[in-house]
Coordinates of C-alpha atoms in Angstrom, one line a residue:
X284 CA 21.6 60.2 34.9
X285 CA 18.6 62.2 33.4
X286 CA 19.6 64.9 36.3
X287 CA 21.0 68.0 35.3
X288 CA 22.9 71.2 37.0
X289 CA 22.9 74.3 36.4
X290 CA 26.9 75.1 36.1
X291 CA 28.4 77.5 38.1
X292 CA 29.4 80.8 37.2
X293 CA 33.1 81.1 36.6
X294 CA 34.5 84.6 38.0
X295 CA 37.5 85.7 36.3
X296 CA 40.3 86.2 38.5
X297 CA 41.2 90.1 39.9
X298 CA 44.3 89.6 38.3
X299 CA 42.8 89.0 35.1
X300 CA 43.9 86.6 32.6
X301 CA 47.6 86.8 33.2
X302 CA 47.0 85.3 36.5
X303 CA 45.0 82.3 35.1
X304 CA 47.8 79.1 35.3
X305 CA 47.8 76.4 33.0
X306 CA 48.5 72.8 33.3
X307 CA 49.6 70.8 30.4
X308 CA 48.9 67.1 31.2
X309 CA 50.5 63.8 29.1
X310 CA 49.2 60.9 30.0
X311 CA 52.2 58.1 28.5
X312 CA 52.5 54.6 28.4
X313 CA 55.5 53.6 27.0
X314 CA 56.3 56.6 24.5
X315 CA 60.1 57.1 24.8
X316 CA 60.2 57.8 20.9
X317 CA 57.4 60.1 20.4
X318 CA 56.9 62.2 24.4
X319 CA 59.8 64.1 23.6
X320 CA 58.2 65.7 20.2
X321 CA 55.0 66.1 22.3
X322 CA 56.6 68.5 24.8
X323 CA 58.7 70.4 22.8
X324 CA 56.1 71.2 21.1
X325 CA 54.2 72.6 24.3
X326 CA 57.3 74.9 25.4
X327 CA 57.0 76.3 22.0
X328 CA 53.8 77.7 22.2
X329 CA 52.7 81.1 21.8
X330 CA 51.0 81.0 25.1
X331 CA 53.4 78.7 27.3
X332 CA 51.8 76.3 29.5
X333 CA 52.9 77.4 33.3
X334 CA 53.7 73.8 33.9
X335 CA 54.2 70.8 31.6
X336 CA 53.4 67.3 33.6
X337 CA 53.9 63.5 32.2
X338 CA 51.8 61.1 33.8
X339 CA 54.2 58.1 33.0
X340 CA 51.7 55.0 33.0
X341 CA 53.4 51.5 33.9
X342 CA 55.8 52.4 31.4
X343 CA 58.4 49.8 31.0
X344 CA 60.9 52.3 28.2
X345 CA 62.7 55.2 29.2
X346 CA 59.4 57.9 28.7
X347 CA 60.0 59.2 32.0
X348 CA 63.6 60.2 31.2
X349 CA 63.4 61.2 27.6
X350 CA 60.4 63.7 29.2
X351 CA 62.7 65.2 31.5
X352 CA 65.3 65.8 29.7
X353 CA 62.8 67.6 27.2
X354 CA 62.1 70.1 30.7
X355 CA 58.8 68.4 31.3
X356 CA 57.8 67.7 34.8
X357 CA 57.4 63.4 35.6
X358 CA 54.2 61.7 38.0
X359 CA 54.3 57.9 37.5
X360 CA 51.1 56.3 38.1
X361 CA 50.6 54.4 41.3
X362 CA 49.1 50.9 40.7
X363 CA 46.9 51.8 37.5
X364 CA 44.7 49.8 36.0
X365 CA 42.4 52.0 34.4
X366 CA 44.7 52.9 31.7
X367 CA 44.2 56.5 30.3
X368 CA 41.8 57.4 32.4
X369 CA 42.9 56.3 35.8
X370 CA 46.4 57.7 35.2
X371 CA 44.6 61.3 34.6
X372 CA 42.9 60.9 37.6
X373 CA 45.8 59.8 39.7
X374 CA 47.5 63.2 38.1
X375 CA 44.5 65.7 38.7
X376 CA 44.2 64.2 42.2
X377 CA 47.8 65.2 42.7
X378 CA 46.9 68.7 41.5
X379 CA 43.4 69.2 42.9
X380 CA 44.7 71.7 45.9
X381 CA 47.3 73.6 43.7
X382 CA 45.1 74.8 41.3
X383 CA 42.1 77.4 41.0
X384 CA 38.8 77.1 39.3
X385 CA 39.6 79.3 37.0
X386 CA 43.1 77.7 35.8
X387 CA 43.2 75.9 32.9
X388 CA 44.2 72.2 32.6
X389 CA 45.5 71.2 28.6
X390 CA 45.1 67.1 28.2
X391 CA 47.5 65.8 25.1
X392 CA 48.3 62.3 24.2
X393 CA 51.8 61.6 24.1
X394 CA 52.0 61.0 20.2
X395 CA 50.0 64.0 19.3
X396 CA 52.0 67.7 18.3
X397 CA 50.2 71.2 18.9
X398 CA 50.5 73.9 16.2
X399 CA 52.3 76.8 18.0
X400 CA 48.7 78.9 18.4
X401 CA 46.5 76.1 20.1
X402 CA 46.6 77.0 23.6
X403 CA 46.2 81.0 23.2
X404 CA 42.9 80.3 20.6
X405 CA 41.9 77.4 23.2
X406 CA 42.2 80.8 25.8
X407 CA 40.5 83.0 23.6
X408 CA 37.5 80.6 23.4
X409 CA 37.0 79.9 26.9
X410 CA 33.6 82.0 27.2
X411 CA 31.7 81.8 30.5
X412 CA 29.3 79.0 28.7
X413 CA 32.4 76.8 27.6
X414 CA 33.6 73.7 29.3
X415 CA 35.8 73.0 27.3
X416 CA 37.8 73.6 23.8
X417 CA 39.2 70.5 22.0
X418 CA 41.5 70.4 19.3
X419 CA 40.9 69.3 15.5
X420 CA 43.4 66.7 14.6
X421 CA 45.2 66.1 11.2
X422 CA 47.0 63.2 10.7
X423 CA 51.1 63.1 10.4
X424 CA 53.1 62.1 7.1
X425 CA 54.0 58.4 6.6
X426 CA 52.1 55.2 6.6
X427 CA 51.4 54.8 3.4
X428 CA 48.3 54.2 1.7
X429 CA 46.4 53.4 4.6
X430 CA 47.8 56.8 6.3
X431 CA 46.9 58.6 3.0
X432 CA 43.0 57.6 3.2
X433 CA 43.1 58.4 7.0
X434 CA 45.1 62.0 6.1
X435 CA 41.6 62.1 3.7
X436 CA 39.7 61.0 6.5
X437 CA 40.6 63.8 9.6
X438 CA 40.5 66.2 6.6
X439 CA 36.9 66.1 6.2
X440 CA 36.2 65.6 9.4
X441 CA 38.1 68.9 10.3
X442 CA 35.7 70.7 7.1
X443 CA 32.9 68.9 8.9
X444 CA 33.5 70.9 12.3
X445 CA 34.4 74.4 10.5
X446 CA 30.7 73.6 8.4
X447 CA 28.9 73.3 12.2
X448 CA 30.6 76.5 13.4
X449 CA 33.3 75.0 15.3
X450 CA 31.3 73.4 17.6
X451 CA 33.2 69.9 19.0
X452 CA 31.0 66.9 19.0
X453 CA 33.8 64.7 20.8
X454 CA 36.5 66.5 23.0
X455 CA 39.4 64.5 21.7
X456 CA 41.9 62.7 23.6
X457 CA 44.4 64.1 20.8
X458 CA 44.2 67.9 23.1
X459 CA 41.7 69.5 25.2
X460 CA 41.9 72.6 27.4
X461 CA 39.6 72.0 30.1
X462 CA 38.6 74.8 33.1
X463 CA 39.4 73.5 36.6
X464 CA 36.1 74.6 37.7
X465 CA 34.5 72.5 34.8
X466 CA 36.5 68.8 35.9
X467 CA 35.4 69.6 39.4
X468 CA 31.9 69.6 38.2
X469 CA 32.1 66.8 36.7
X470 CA 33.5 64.8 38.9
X471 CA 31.0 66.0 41.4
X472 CA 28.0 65.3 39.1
X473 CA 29.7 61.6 39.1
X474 CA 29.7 61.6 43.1
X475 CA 26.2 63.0 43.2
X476 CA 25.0 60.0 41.0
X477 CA 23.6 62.5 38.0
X478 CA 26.0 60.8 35.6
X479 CA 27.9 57.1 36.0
X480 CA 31.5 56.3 35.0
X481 CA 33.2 56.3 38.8
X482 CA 33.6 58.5 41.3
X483 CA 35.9 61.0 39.8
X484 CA 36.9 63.5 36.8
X485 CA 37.4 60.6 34.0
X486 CA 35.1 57.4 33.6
X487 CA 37.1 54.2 34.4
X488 CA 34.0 52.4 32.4
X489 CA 34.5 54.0 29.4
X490 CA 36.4 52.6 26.4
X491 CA 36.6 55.8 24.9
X492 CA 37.3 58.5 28.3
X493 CA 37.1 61.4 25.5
X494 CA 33.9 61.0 23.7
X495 CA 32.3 60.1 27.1
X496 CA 33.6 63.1 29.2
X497 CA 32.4 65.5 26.0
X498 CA 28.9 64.1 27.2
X499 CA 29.5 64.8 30.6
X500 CA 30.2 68.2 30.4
X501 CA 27.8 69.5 28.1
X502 CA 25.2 67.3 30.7
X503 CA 26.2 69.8 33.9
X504 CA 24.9 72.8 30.9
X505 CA 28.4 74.0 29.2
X506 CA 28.9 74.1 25.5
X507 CA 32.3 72.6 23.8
X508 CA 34.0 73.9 21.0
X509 CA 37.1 73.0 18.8
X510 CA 38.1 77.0 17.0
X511 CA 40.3 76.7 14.0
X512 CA 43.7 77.8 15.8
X513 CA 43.6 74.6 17.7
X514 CA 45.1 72.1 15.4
X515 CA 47.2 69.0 16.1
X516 CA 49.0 66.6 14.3
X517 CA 48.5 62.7 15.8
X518 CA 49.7 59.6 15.3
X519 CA 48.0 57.5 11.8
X520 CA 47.8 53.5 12.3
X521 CA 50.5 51.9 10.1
X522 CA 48.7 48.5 9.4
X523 CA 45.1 47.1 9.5
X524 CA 44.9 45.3 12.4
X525 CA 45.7 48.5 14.2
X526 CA 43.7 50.7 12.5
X527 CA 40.9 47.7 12.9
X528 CA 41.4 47.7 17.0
X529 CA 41.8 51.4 16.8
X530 CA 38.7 51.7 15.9
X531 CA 36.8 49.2 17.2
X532 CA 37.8 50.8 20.5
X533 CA 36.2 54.5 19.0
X534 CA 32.8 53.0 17.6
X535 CA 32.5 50.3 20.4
X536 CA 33.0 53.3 23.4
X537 CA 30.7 55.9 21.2
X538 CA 28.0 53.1 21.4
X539 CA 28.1 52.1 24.9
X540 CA 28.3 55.9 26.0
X541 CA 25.1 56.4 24.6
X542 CA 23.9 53.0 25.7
X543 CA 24.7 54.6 29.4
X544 CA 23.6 57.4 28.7
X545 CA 20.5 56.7 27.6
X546 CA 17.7 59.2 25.7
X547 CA 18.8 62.7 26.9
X548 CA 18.6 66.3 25.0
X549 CA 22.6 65.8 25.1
X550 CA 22.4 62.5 23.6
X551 CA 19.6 62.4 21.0
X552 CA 21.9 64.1 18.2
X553 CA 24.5 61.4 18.6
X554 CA 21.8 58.1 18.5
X555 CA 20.4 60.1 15.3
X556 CA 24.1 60.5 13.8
X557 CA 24.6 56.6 14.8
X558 CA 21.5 56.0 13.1
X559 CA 21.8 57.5 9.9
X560 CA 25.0 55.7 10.1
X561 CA 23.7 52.1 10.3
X562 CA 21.4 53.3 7.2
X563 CA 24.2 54.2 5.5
X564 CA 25.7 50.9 5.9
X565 CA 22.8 49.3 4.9
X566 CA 22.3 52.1 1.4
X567 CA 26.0 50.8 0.4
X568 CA 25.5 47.1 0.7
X569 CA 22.1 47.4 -1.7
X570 CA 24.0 49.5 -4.2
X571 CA 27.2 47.2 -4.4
X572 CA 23.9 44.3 -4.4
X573 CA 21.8 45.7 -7.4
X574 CA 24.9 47.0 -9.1
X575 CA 26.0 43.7 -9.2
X576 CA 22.8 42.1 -10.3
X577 CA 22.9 44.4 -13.0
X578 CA 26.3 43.6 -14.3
X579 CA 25.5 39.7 -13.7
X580 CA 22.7 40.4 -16.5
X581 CA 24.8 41.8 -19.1
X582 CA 26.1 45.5 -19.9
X583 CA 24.4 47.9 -18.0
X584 CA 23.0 50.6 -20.3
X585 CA 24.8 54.4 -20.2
X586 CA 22.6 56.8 -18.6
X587 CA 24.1 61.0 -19.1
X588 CA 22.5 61.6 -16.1
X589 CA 23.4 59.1 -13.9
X590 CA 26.7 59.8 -14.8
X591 CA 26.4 63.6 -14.4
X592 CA 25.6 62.5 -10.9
X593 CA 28.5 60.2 -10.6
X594 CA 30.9 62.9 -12.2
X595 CA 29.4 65.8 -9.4
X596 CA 30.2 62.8 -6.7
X597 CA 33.7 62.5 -7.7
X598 CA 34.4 66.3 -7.7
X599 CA 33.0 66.7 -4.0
X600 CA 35.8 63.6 -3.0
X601 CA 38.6 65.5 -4.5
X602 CA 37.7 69.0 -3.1
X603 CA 37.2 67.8 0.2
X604 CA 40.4 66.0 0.3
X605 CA 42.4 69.3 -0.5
X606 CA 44.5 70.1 2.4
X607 CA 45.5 66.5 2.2
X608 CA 48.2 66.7 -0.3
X609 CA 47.7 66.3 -4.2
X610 CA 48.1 62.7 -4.0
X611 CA 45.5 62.3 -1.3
X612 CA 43.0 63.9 -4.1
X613 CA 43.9 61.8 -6.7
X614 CA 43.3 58.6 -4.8
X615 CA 40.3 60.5 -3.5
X616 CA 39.3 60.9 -7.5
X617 CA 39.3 57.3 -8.4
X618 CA 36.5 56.1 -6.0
X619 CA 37.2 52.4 -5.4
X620 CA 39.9 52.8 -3.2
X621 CA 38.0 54.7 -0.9
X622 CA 35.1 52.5 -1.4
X623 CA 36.9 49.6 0.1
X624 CA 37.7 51.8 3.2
X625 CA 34.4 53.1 3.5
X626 CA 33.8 49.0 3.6
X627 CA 36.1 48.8 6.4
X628 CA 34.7 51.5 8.7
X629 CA 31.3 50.0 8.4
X630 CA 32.7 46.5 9.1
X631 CA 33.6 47.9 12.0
X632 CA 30.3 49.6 12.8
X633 CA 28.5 46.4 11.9
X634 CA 31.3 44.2 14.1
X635 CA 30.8 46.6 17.1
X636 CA 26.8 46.4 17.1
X637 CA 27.2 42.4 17.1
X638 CA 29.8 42.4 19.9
X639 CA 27.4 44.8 22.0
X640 CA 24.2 42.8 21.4
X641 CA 26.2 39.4 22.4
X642 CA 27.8 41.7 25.4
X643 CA 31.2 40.8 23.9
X644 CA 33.6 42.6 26.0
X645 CA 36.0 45.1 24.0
X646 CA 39.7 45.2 25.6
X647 CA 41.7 48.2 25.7
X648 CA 45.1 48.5 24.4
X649 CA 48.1 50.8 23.9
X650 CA 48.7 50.9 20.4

């Protein structure tokens, strides 16, 4: 695990890069209403995937035939119990001989949309010292006032990774263009015991197969990035308990990745980030304490500056929601609302370091 290799120079093809193939992969269980969408969106690109593969996962709907009618190509799963993970690498098994190391393998979710320029920016990124490009997500219309605060929510994540340069953090599930060179490595690195997760391209211990294969590959020495023409539009959880086991399933994975991980120059930025977190948590719950100390005393007293302050906080909420909608800056401006989602995420945080320190174990679901 502590381990690393140098990765190995990727020479382009003779051909150049109108010989490099790509391989668009959709892992589905069960997505009949929503595959369809998904690869019509693919044959629609600017840069056309050669081929277009479902990886139809114990699916008990009609995915398989809504994605062939939409001109995808259809592998079911064989005996999967690894979910996600173990359906990719049932599918890249089944293309291991048929591809070079310098193709290029796109993995989408099934409920996730590409903006018409993602794989020919995800191409134009693909320097010698990337692994990988991932997408940056924004969520779809609908679901109300919880799908407005998550809207907020990807919008200022997406600011967050154009503030870093475009460098990806977590190579989302959502989309990711990965080089066929690069999954080899990994898997290798896996065989060769320098990092855990199974014996092939995706960990089967993982809750969260993204975030932990974005560790994996910048471990073997390659960088990830996430450029601005490499958007998609996913799926936003419609009620709480979905959005509650949605992301228990993010936070609890991200912690036990690092957990397995351990201390490493890869890792140290993420236990500092999950860090800072936990202080965060514990900076809300003294404000909401004193503040309501304060106000259990009688009228607190009307500072101008403390109010400046709380005036300059409110502006930064609604200018980093723009690109939400004008609604999703006006419930931005009032504060509580997302104060009481903000409670939520580190309810989950908190929830996810109890379950981990009683070695609860965390099932994954379709949702």
């Amino acid at each position: 695990m502590r381990r690393r290799t140098r990765p190995a120079r990727v020479r382009p093809s003779p051909s150049g890069m109108a010989a490099v193939r790509i391989v668009a992969l959709i892992p589905a269980h069960n997505e009949a209403g929503r595959v369809g969408a998904a690869v019509a969106a693919l044959r629609a690109q600017s840069r056309a995937p050669d081929r277009i593969v479902v990886v139809a996962d114990n699916c008990v709907d009609p995915t398989a035939d809504v994605a062939r009618q939409a001109g995808a190509q259809v592998v079911e799963s064989v005996g999967n119990r690894h979910k996600k993970a173990g359906a990719l690498n049932q599918a890249l098994d089944h293309l291991f001989d048929g591809l070079a190391d310098h193709d290029l393998v796109l993995v989408q979710d099934a409920d996730t949309t590409l903006a018409s320029s993602f794989i020919a920016s995800a191409v134009e990124a693909m320097a010698a010292d990337v692994g990988a490009v991932g997408g940056i997500f924004y969520g779809e219309r609908g679901g109300g006032l919880l799908g407005v605060l998550q809207r907020i929510e990807f919008q200022r994540y997406a600011r967050e990774i154009a503030r870093r340069g475009y460098r990806a953090d977590v190579l989302t599930g959502t989309a990711t263009l990965f080089r066929m060179s690069t999954l080899r490595q990994v898997r290798q690195a896996r065989l060769n015991g320098v990092i855990g997760g199974g014996v092939s391209y995706y960990s089967l211990a993982s809750l969260t197969e993204d975030d932990e294969i974005t560790k994996a590959v910048r471990t073997i020495g390659y960088r990830t990035v996430s450029p601005a023409g490499c958007r998609v539009v996913t799926e936003v959880m419609t009620t709480v308990p979905k959005l509650w086991h949605q992301r228990m399933r993010w936070q609890r994975g991200a912690l036990e990745n690092l957990r397995d991980y351990g201390w490493t120059p890869v890792t140290a930025p993420y236990i500092v980030r999950q860090a800072l977190m936990g202080l965060s948590v514990l900076a809300l719950a003294l404000y909401l304490f004193f503040t309501g100390w304060m106000l259990a005393r009688g009228r607190p007293e009307f500072r101008p500056f403390w109010a400046a302050v709380g005036c300059v906080f409110v502006a930064e909420k609604v200018v980093t929601a723009r690109g939400a909608g004008y609604r999703a800056q006006l419930l931005a401006g009032t504060l509580a609302i997302e104060l009481v989602y903000d409670l939520f995420q580190h309810a989950v945080y908190v929830r996810s370091l109890w379950d981990m320190a009683r070695r609860r174990e965390e099932r994954w679901c379709a949702t």
